[in-house]
């Protein structure tokens, strides 16, 4: 569909309740405008909004009440107060979620993440957060040259929020109006990739937004068959896992278009994104205060802590993302003066290949863990063509028999009837020597150049 028509239809038909769509678009414009402000105005704005968040947390969130008790909070001292607070982790929230929820929260919904380090988490978002997350993704896509209404091909995991057939129909209609098409990254079999290629050739997306590993798989498949895709028209946005230099080069060569890396999470949307200078990722400073917890954050990677200025229902203040990062020095040639991340040492996962030739992206397993209670962390391991293990680190009393049964049934469905699946409950799972955690491991994993 023509981008102008898509914008028009979306404005008329989508999310008019509470002016949701209008407010998302307004917020997106604010994000774009914020990047162009001078450092003093940005700083002042962030300090005042941080002060408002800390004040609300001090009054309404049990975790922060003792930490901020008796402290005067205002724009001038907000950043210093922030520095005095201890970082918060997913594990802490998991073990006592009520302590992190505001007693004044309104218009709240529950959401899940599989967690960047294999730590599943249930969290709450309010209406403002919901809009902020949507607007942040538009902002990240716009840094890659996309304009509202332009066609986007999503090579992404399925959305499990949509349970009913009516829900699925509504979502399909919505995506059609928004000029988006979805290609399931959880099924990257050769037959599927061939059909994705044909469908994208017809659709002519301006942008492909994809898991780094999934678009790399597609690029490998196309290269092996000598196929030259005539899409996307502008760029590829890579997200959700680490994009290595070799992956980027391969994808850019096959598609003949630049790759823009993006960093974000389910809790908060797009945190940082690459501009066309490709010299690190600009932080979304309107929504986040980002810190790299290292004695030398420009040279030695440290924990990436984020303070999310949008969510008052369950404030994430110095929240440990589970990823490590380095800050970029100097200013960017694009003219934006915002903070940049030079590199993110983030999540990594292997693609699981079944006997039936199905190629399942690692993100499938994080989606599998959405809303599962009693699990601190998980790891999925493929030991052989038919042998699989799901390792679960126990939280409290651990997952109950009903949960285990449901996980087993879904895994069997995904992996095929011949798969032997073992589910093991452990007191503790091992990390990699780097301190990072690989949440899917395939002992059969092969690089596409060797296939
Ligand atoms: Zn830039």
Short mmCIF file of C-alpha atoms and ligand atoms in Angstrom, two decimals:
data_model
loop_
_atom_site.label_atom_id
_atom_site.label_comp_id
_atom_site.label_asym_id
_atom_site.label_seq_id
_atom_site.Cartn_x
_atom_site.Cartn_y
_atom_site.Cartn_z
CA UNK A 1 0.00 0.00 0.00
CA UNK A 2 1.10 3.54 -0.65
CA UNK A 3 2.66 5.01 2.57
CA UNK A 4 0.40 8.09 2.52
CA UNK A 5 -2.72 5.94 2.29
CA UNK A 6 -1.47 3.72 5.12
CA UNK A 7 -0.94 6.75 7.38
CA UNK A 8 -4.34 8.11 6.56
CA UNK A 9 -6.12 4.81 7.21
CA UNK A 10 -4.18 4.24 10.42
CA UNK A 11 -5.13 7.69 11.73
CA UNK A 12 -8.79 7.11 10.93
CA UNK A 13 -9.17 3.47 11.92
CA UNK A 14 -6.62 2.46 14.57
CA UNK A 15 -6.49 2.87 18.37
CA UNK A 16 -8.75 5.87 18.71
CA UNK A 17 -9.73 4.96 22.26
CA UNK A 18 -8.21 7.51 24.66
CA UNK A 19 -6.51 9.06 21.64
CA UNK A 20 -3.90 6.28 21.85
CA UNK A 21 -2.57 6.51 18.30
CA UNK A 22 -2.53 10.30 18.21
CA UNK A 23 -0.57 10.31 21.46
CA UNK A 24 1.90 7.70 20.21
CA UNK A 25 2.59 9.75 17.08
CA UNK A 26 2.94 12.95 19.17
CA UNK A 27 5.39 11.19 21.43
CA UNK A 28 7.41 9.94 18.45
CA UNK A 29 7.69 13.54 17.18
CA UNK A 30 8.82 14.62 20.66
CA UNK A 31 11.58 11.98 20.61
CA UNK A 32 12.81 13.19 17.23
CA UNK A 33 12.71 16.81 18.40
CA UNK A 34 14.50 15.98 21.65
CA UNK A 35 17.54 14.62 19.75
CA UNK A 36 17.97 18.06 18.13
CA UNK A 37 17.87 20.10 21.37
CA UNK A 38 21.04 21.51 22.86
CA UNK A 39 22.68 19.67 25.77
CA UNK A 40 21.49 22.15 28.42
CA UNK A 41 17.81 21.89 27.53
CA UNK A 42 17.97 18.11 27.29
CA UNK A 43 19.70 17.90 30.66
CA UNK A 44 17.17 20.17 32.37
CA UNK A 45 14.25 18.23 30.92
CA UNK A 46 15.70 14.89 31.99
CA UNK A 47 16.50 16.09 35.50
CA UNK A 48 12.95 17.35 36.05
CA UNK A 49 11.39 14.17 34.72
CA UNK A 50 13.75 12.03 36.78
CA UNK A 51 12.82 14.05 39.87
CA UNK A 52 9.12 13.40 39.17
CA UNK A 53 9.75 9.65 38.79
CA UNK A 54 11.84 9.44 41.99
CA UNK A 55 9.22 11.42 43.92
CA UNK A 56 6.49 9.05 42.80
CA UNK A 57 8.65 5.99 43.62
CA UNK A 58 9.46 7.42 47.08
CA UNK A 59 5.78 7.90 47.84
CA UNK A 60 4.22 4.82 46.28
CA UNK A 61 6.73 1.96 45.75
CA UNK A 62 7.74 -0.06 48.83
CA UNK A 63 11.22 -0.87 47.46
CA UNK A 64 12.13 2.81 47.16
CA UNK A 65 10.43 4.15 50.29
CA UNK A 66 13.29 3.33 52.71
CA UNK A 67 15.96 4.25 50.14
CA UNK A 68 14.59 7.75 49.51
CA UNK A 69 13.04 8.40 52.91
CA UNK A 70 13.53 11.96 54.16
CA UNK A 71 15.38 13.04 51.01
CA UNK A 72 14.27 16.23 49.29
CA UNK A 73 13.96 15.41 45.61
CA UNK A 74 14.17 18.11 42.96
CA UNK A 75 15.61 18.59 39.47
CA UNK A 76 18.93 19.93 40.81
CA UNK A 77 19.80 16.87 42.87
CA UNK A 78 17.91 14.11 41.01
CA UNK A 79 20.91 12.73 39.14
CA UNK A 80 23.03 12.66 42.32
CA UNK A 81 20.24 10.85 44.20
CA UNK A 82 19.98 8.36 41.38
CA UNK A 83 23.69 7.58 41.70
CA UNK A 84 23.18 6.70 45.38
CA UNK A 85 20.51 4.08 44.67
CA UNK A 86 21.58 0.44 44.36
CA UNK A 87 21.02 -1.19 40.95
CA UNK A 88 17.94 -3.41 40.78
CA UNK A 89 17.96 -6.82 39.12
CA UNK A 90 15.41 -9.11 37.51
CA UNK A 91 16.13 -11.71 40.19
CA UNK A 92 15.16 -9.27 42.96
CA UNK A 93 11.89 -8.40 41.24
CA UNK A 94 11.14 -12.07 40.60
CA UNK A 95 11.59 -12.97 44.24
CA UNK A 96 9.24 -10.28 45.61
CA UNK A 97 7.35 -8.52 42.77
CA UNK A 98 4.84 -6.71 45.02
CA UNK A 99 7.66 -4.65 46.55
CA UNK A 100 8.30 -3.03 43.14
CA UNK A 101 4.75 -2.08 42.20
CA UNK A 102 3.30 1.40 42.81
CA UNK A 103 0.20 1.52 45.01
CA UNK A 104 -1.01 4.44 42.86
CA UNK A 105 -0.72 2.57 39.54
CA UNK A 106 -3.62 3.08 37.13
CA UNK A 107 -4.51 1.69 33.72
CA UNK A 108 -2.12 -1.18 34.31
CA UNK A 109 -1.50 -4.34 32.32
CA UNK A 110 0.78 -7.30 32.91
CA UNK A 111 3.53 -8.16 30.45
CA UNK A 112 6.32 -10.74 30.25
CA UNK A 113 9.86 -11.01 29.09
CA UNK A 114 11.99 -14.08 28.52
CA UNK A 115 14.88 -11.92 29.73
CA UNK A 116 18.10 -11.17 27.94
CA UNK A 117 20.05 -13.57 30.13
CA UNK A 118 17.47 -16.33 30.25
CA UNK A 119 15.75 -14.81 33.30
CA UNK A 120 12.00 -14.69 32.74
CA UNK A 121 10.12 -11.84 34.37
CA UNK A 122 6.55 -10.72 34.85
CA UNK A 123 6.20 -6.95 35.00
CA UNK A 124 3.57 -4.21 34.89
CA UNK A 125 3.18 -1.34 32.46
CA UNK A 126 0.77 1.59 32.50
CA UNK A 127 -0.84 3.38 29.55
CA UNK A 128 1.99 5.90 29.22
CA UNK A 129 4.57 3.09 29.05
CA UNK A 130 2.53 1.33 26.41
CA UNK A 131 2.60 4.46 24.25
CA UNK A 132 6.26 5.17 25.03
CA UNK A 133 7.33 1.70 23.90
CA UNK A 134 5.49 2.04 20.58
CA UNK A 135 6.86 5.54 19.95
CA UNK A 136 10.42 4.41 20.77
CA UNK A 137 10.27 1.72 18.09
CA UNK A 138 9.10 4.33 15.54
CA UNK A 139 12.02 6.52 16.63
CA UNK A 140 14.54 3.69 16.13
CA UNK A 141 13.08 2.83 12.69
CA UNK A 142 13.23 6.52 11.72
CA UNK A 143 16.96 6.61 12.47
CA UNK A 144 17.25 3.91 9.80
CA UNK A 145 15.50 6.19 7.29
CA UNK A 146 11.92 4.92 7.68
CA UNK A 147 9.03 7.40 7.62
CA UNK A 148 5.56 6.72 9.10
CA UNK A 149 3.37 4.74 6.72
CA UNK A 150 6.25 3.07 4.86
CA UNK A 151 6.19 -0.71 4.45
CA UNK A 152 7.89 -2.85 7.11
CA UNK A 153 8.61 -6.58 6.90
CA UNK A 154 8.97 -8.03 10.39
CA UNK A 155 11.07 -11.21 10.55
CA UNK A 156 10.14 -11.79 14.15
CA UNK A 157 8.65 -14.22 16.68
CA UNK A 158 4.95 -14.85 16.99
CA UNK A 159 2.96 -12.68 19.31
CA UNK A 160 1.48 -14.89 21.99
CA UNK A 161 -0.69 -12.06 23.33
CA UNK A 162 -3.20 -12.92 20.62
CA UNK A 163 -5.03 -15.98 21.80
CA UNK A 164 -8.39 -16.03 19.99
CA UNK A 165 -9.20 -16.31 16.30
CA UNK A 166 -10.97 -12.93 16.49
CA UNK A 167 -7.83 -11.47 18.05
CA UNK A 168 -5.73 -12.89 15.22
CA UNK A 169 -8.08 -11.44 12.61
CA UNK A 170 -7.97 -8.03 14.26
CA UNK A 171 -4.18 -8.17 14.37
CA UNK A 172 -3.98 -9.16 10.68
CA UNK A 173 -6.23 -6.25 9.75
CA UNK A 174 -4.20 -3.88 11.87
CA UNK A 175 -0.95 -4.96 10.29
CA UNK A 176 -2.42 -4.58 6.82
CA UNK A 177 -3.48 -0.99 7.61
CA UNK A 178 -0.09 -0.22 9.15
CA UNK A 179 1.67 -1.55 6.05
CA UNK A 180 3.38 -4.30 8.01
CA UNK A 181 3.81 -7.95 7.17
CA UNK A 182 4.99 -10.60 9.57
CA UNK A 183 7.29 -13.53 8.68
CA UNK A 184 7.71 -16.06 11.46
CA UNK A 185 11.32 -16.14 12.66
CA UNK A 186 10.53 -19.19 14.75
CA UNK A 187 10.25 -21.26 11.60
CA UNK A 188 13.24 -20.70 9.35
CA UNK A 189 13.08 -23.97 7.40
CA UNK A 190 14.28 -23.73 3.79
CA UNK A 191 10.73 -24.09 2.50
CA UNK A 192 9.60 -21.20 4.69
CA UNK A 193 12.55 -19.00 3.74
CA UNK A 194 11.73 -19.57 0.08
CA UNK A 195 8.17 -18.43 0.72
CA UNK A 196 9.38 -15.40 2.75
CA UNK A 197 11.61 -14.42 -0.17
CA UNK A 198 8.73 -14.65 -2.65
CA UNK A 199 6.36 -12.74 -0.36
CA UNK A 200 8.89 -9.96 0.36
CA UNK A 201 9.65 -9.64 -3.37
CA UNK A 202 5.95 -8.89 -3.92
CA UNK A 203 5.58 -6.69 -0.82
CA UNK A 204 8.71 -4.55 -1.49
CA UNK A 205 9.25 -3.45 2.14
CA UNK A 206 11.11 -0.20 2.79
CA UNK A 207 12.52 -1.76 5.94
CA UNK A 208 13.16 -5.26 7.22
CA UNK A 209 13.09 -5.41 11.02
CA UNK A 210 14.52 -8.71 12.22
CA UNK A 211 16.28 -10.69 14.89
CA UNK A 212 19.97 -10.45 13.95
CA UNK A 213 20.25 -14.26 13.73
CA UNK A 214 17.11 -14.61 11.62
CA UNK A 215 18.03 -12.08 8.92
CA UNK A 216 21.51 -13.59 8.84
CA UNK A 217 19.95 -17.03 8.20
CA UNK A 218 17.84 -15.59 5.42
CA UNK A 219 20.88 -13.88 3.87
CA UNK A 220 22.81 -17.17 3.96
CA UNK A 221 19.93 -19.01 2.32
CA UNK A 222 19.60 -16.42 -0.47
CA UNK A 223 23.36 -16.34 -1.10
CA UNK A 224 23.57 -20.12 -1.35
CA UNK A 225 20.90 -20.11 -4.04
CA UNK A 226 22.43 -17.18 -5.87
CA UNK A 227 19.28 -15.10 -5.29
CA UNK A 228 19.59 -11.29 -5.33
CA UNK A 229 16.72 -9.79 -3.35
CA UNK A 230 15.19 -6.61 -4.80
CA UNK A 231 14.11 -5.56 -1.29
CA UNK A 232 14.22 -3.77 1.12
CA UNK A 233 14.13 -0.33 -0.44
CA UNK A 234 15.91 1.40 2.44
CA UNK A 235 17.53 -0.68 5.14
CA UNK A 236 17.57 -3.60 7.54
CA UNK A 237 17.09 -3.05 11.28
CA UNK A 238 18.68 -5.75 13.37
CA UNK A 239 17.68 -6.32 16.97
CA UNK A 240 17.18 -8.60 19.97
CA UNK A 241 20.62 -10.19 19.94
CA UNK A 242 24.23 -9.43 19.14
CA UNK A 243 24.99 -8.53 15.53
CA UNK A 244 28.60 -9.47 14.84
CA UNK A 245 30.71 -7.67 12.22
CA UNK A 246 30.69 -10.83 10.08
CA UNK A 247 26.89 -11.09 10.25
CA UNK A 248 26.49 -7.43 9.31
CA UNK A 249 28.83 -7.76 6.35
CA UNK A 250 27.06 -10.84 5.06
CA UNK A 251 23.59 -9.30 5.34
CA UNK A 252 24.67 -6.00 3.73
CA UNK A 253 26.35 -7.82 0.84
CA UNK A 254 23.36 -10.04 0.10
CA UNK A 255 20.68 -7.34 0.38
CA UNK A 256 22.79 -4.46 -0.93
CA UNK A 257 21.38 -2.23 1.80
CA UNK A 258 22.81 -0.95 5.12
CA UNK A 259 22.12 -2.66 8.43
CA UNK A 260 21.12 -0.50 11.42
CA UNK A 261 21.61 -2.12 14.79
CA UNK A 262 19.11 -1.44 17.54
CA UNK A 263 19.17 -2.23 21.23
CA UNK A 264 16.11 -2.56 23.40
CA UNK A 265 14.12 -4.85 25.57
CA UNK A 266 10.55 -5.91 26.07
CA UNK A 267 10.30 -4.01 29.36
CA UNK A 268 10.95 -0.62 27.78
CA UNK A 269 11.14 -0.67 23.96
CA UNK A 270 14.03 0.86 21.99
CA UNK A 271 16.81 2.07 24.29
CA UNK A 272 19.42 2.93 21.65
CA UNK A 273 19.69 2.81 17.87
CA UNK A 274 22.23 3.38 15.13
CA UNK A 275 22.05 6.42 12.85
CA UNK A 276 23.39 6.47 9.28
CA UNK A 277 26.90 7.30 10.51
CA UNK A 278 27.02 3.74 11.95
CA UNK A 279 29.33 4.92 14.72
CA UNK A 280 27.66 3.41 17.76
CA UNK A 281 24.06 3.51 18.97
CA UNK A 282 22.39 6.79 20.01
CA UNK A 283 20.62 6.50 23.35
CA UNK A 284 16.91 7.36 23.38
CA UNK A 285 17.54 10.13 25.91
CA UNK A 286 13.94 11.20 26.15
CA UNK A 287 12.92 7.90 27.70
CA UNK A 288 16.11 6.67 29.38
CA UNK A 289 19.01 7.54 31.58
CA UNK A 290 21.64 4.97 30.66
CA UNK A 291 24.71 4.20 32.77
CA UNK A 292 27.58 1.83 32.12
CA UNK A 293 28.73 0.53 35.48
CA UNK A 294 32.48 0.38 34.91
CA UNK A 295 35.54 2.27 36.24
CA UNK A 296 36.27 3.22 32.61
CA UNK A 297 33.01 2.97 30.64
CA UNK A 298 34.75 4.03 27.38
CA UNK A 299 37.25 1.20 27.45
CA UNK A 300 36.08 -1.48 29.86
CA UNK A 301 32.56 -2.91 29.36
CA UNK A 302 30.30 -2.73 32.40
CA UNK A 303 26.74 -3.58 33.33
CA UNK A 304 24.23 -1.57 31.34
CA UNK A 305 21.85 0.06 33.83
CA UNK A 306 18.75 1.85 32.61
CA UNK A 307 16.40 4.23 34.34
CA UNK A 308 13.14 4.28 32.44
CA UNK A 309 11.42 7.66 32.71
CA UNK A 310 8.04 6.48 31.35
CA UNK A 311 6.85 3.67 33.65
CA UNK A 312 5.38 4.84 36.98
CA UNK A 313 3.43 1.61 37.62
CA UNK A 314 6.58 -0.44 38.18
CA UNK A 315 9.51 1.98 38.06
CA UNK A 316 12.73 0.57 36.63
CA UNK A 317 15.39 2.70 38.28
CA UNK A 318 19.03 1.74 37.70
CA UNK A 319 17.63 -1.51 36.35
CA UNK A 320 20.28 -4.05 35.39
CA UNK A 321 19.46 -5.03 31.79
CA UNK A 322 21.66 -8.13 32.05
CA UNK A 323 23.80 -6.85 29.17
CA UNK A 324 27.27 -5.31 29.19
CA UNK A 325 28.13 -2.20 27.18
CA UNK A 326 30.82 0.35 26.33
CA UNK A 327 30.17 4.08 25.82
CA UNK A 328 31.31 5.82 22.61
CA UNK A 329 33.68 8.80 22.82
CA UNK A 330 33.42 12.07 20.90
CA UNK A 331 30.46 13.32 18.92
CA UNK A 332 28.70 11.71 16.00
CA UNK A 333 29.06 13.05 12.46
CA UNK A 334 25.24 12.98 12.06
CA UNK A 335 25.01 16.10 14.27
CA UNK A 336 23.03 14.56 17.15
CA UNK A 337 24.71 15.30 20.44
CA UNK A 338 23.15 12.48 22.43
CA UNK A 339 25.03 9.83 24.37
CA UNK A 340 26.09 6.79 22.34
CA UNK A 341 26.84 3.19 23.14
CA UNK A 342 29.88 1.95 21.24
CA UNK A 343 29.06 -1.70 21.66
CA UNK A 344 26.74 -4.02 23.52
CA UNK A 345 27.90 -7.37 24.76
CA UNK A 346 24.45 -8.77 24.82
CA UNK A 347 22.48 -11.89 24.41
CA UNK A 348 23.38 -14.67 22.10
CA UNK A 349 21.57 -17.80 21.15
CA UNK A 350 21.96 -20.69 18.71
CA UNK A 351 19.43 -21.71 16.10
CA UNK A 352 17.97 -25.14 16.82
CA UNK A 353 17.68 -27.44 13.79
CA UNK A 354 15.24 -30.36 14.11
CA UNK A 355 15.28 -33.71 12.29
CA UNK A 356 12.36 -32.47 10.16
CA UNK A 357 14.57 -29.58 8.90
CA UNK A 358 12.78 -26.96 10.98
CA UNK A 359 15.11 -24.15 12.08
CA UNK A 360 13.91 -22.59 15.31
CA UNK A 361 15.28 -19.23 16.36
CA UNK A 362 16.52 -18.96 19.97
CA UNK A 363 13.92 -16.29 20.77
CA UNK A 364 11.25 -19.00 20.51
CA UNK A 365 12.46 -20.33 23.83
CA UNK A 366 12.28 -16.97 25.58
CA UNK A 367 8.68 -16.61 24.39
CA UNK A 368 8.01 -20.11 25.69
CA UNK A 369 8.93 -18.90 29.17
CA UNK A 370 6.57 -15.90 29.22
CA UNK A 371 4.47 -15.99 32.37
CA UNK A 372 6.10 -19.17 33.75
CA UNK A 373 6.39 -19.00 37.53
CA UNK A 374 8.99 -20.70 39.73
CA UNK A 375 11.88 -20.37 37.26
CA UNK A 376 14.79 -18.01 37.90
CA UNK A 377 16.63 -18.78 34.66
CA UNK A 378 16.45 -21.29 31.87
CA UNK A 379 18.68 -22.78 29.23
CA UNK A 380 17.70 -24.94 26.27
CA UNK A 381 20.29 -27.38 24.94
CA UNK A 382 20.28 -29.51 21.82
CA UNK A 383 22.64 -32.44 22.42
CA UNK A 384 21.89 -34.35 19.21
CA UNK A 385 19.44 -34.40 16.32
CA UNK A 386 16.71 -35.90 18.54
CA UNK A 387 17.99 -35.08 22.03
CA UNK A 388 17.04 -31.94 23.88
CA UNK A 389 17.22 -30.67 27.45
CA UNK A 390 15.42 -27.75 29.03
CA UNK A 391 17.30 -26.74 32.20
CA UNK A 392 15.36 -24.69 34.72
CA UNK A 393 16.94 -22.90 37.67
CA UNK A 394 14.51 -23.09 40.54
CA UNK A 395 12.97 -19.97 42.08
CA UNK A 396 11.40 -20.67 45.49
CA UNK A 397 9.64 -24.02 45.29
CA UNK A 398 10.21 -24.24 41.54
CA UNK A 399 7.67 -24.75 38.74
CA UNK A 400 4.73 -27.07 39.51
CA UNK A 401 3.77 -30.23 37.59
CA UNK A 402 1.15 -28.38 35.53
CA UNK A 403 3.74 -25.89 34.27
CA UNK A 404 6.22 -28.66 33.42
CA UNK A 405 3.50 -30.57 31.54
CA UNK A 406 2.57 -27.51 29.46
CA UNK A 407 6.22 -26.74 28.64
CA UNK A 408 6.80 -30.35 27.60
CA UNK A 409 3.74 -30.40 25.33
CA UNK A 410 4.71 -27.16 23.59
CA UNK A 411 8.31 -28.27 23.11
CA UNK A 412 7.20 -31.60 21.65
CA UNK A 413 4.92 -29.75 19.25
CA UNK A 414 7.72 -27.43 18.14
CA UNK A 415 10.48 -30.04 17.90
CA UNK A 416 8.49 -32.89 16.33
CA UNK A 417 7.22 -36.27 17.58
CA UNK A 418 10.60 -38.03 17.34
CA UNK A 419 12.29 -35.51 19.67
CA UNK A 420 13.34 -36.74 23.12
CA UNK A 421 12.86 -33.86 25.53
CA UNK A 422 14.13 -33.88 29.12
CA UNK A 423 13.23 -31.14 31.57
CA UNK A 424 15.67 -30.81 34.47
CA UNK A 425 15.23 -28.62 37.53
CA UNK A 426 18.53 -27.32 38.94
CA UNK A 427 19.49 -25.17 41.92
CA UNK A 428 21.88 -23.17 39.75
CA UNK A 429 22.79 -22.89 36.07
CA UNK A 430 26.31 -22.16 34.84
CA UNK A 431 27.33 -18.93 33.12
CA UNK A 432 29.87 -18.63 30.32
CA UNK A 433 33.40 -17.59 31.39
CA UNK A 434 32.55 -14.03 30.17
CA UNK A 435 29.85 -13.89 32.83
CA UNK A 436 27.21 -13.91 30.12
CA UNK A 437 24.63 -16.57 29.72
CA UNK A 438 23.77 -18.40 26.53
CA UNK A 439 20.11 -19.27 26.70
CA UNK A 440 20.04 -21.70 23.79
CA UNK A 441 22.95 -23.97 22.98
CA UNK A 442 23.14 -26.27 19.98
CA UNK A 443 25.88 -28.86 19.96
CA UNK A 444 25.07 -29.16 16.24
CA UNK A 445 25.39 -25.41 15.53
CA UNK A 446 27.13 -24.63 12.26
CA UNK A 447 28.08 -21.37 10.64
CA UNK A 448 26.23 -20.75 7.40
CA UNK A 449 29.51 -20.35 5.51
CA UNK A 450 30.19 -24.01 6.25
CA UNK A 451 26.77 -25.28 5.22
ZN1 LIG B 1 24.73 9.74 14.75
#
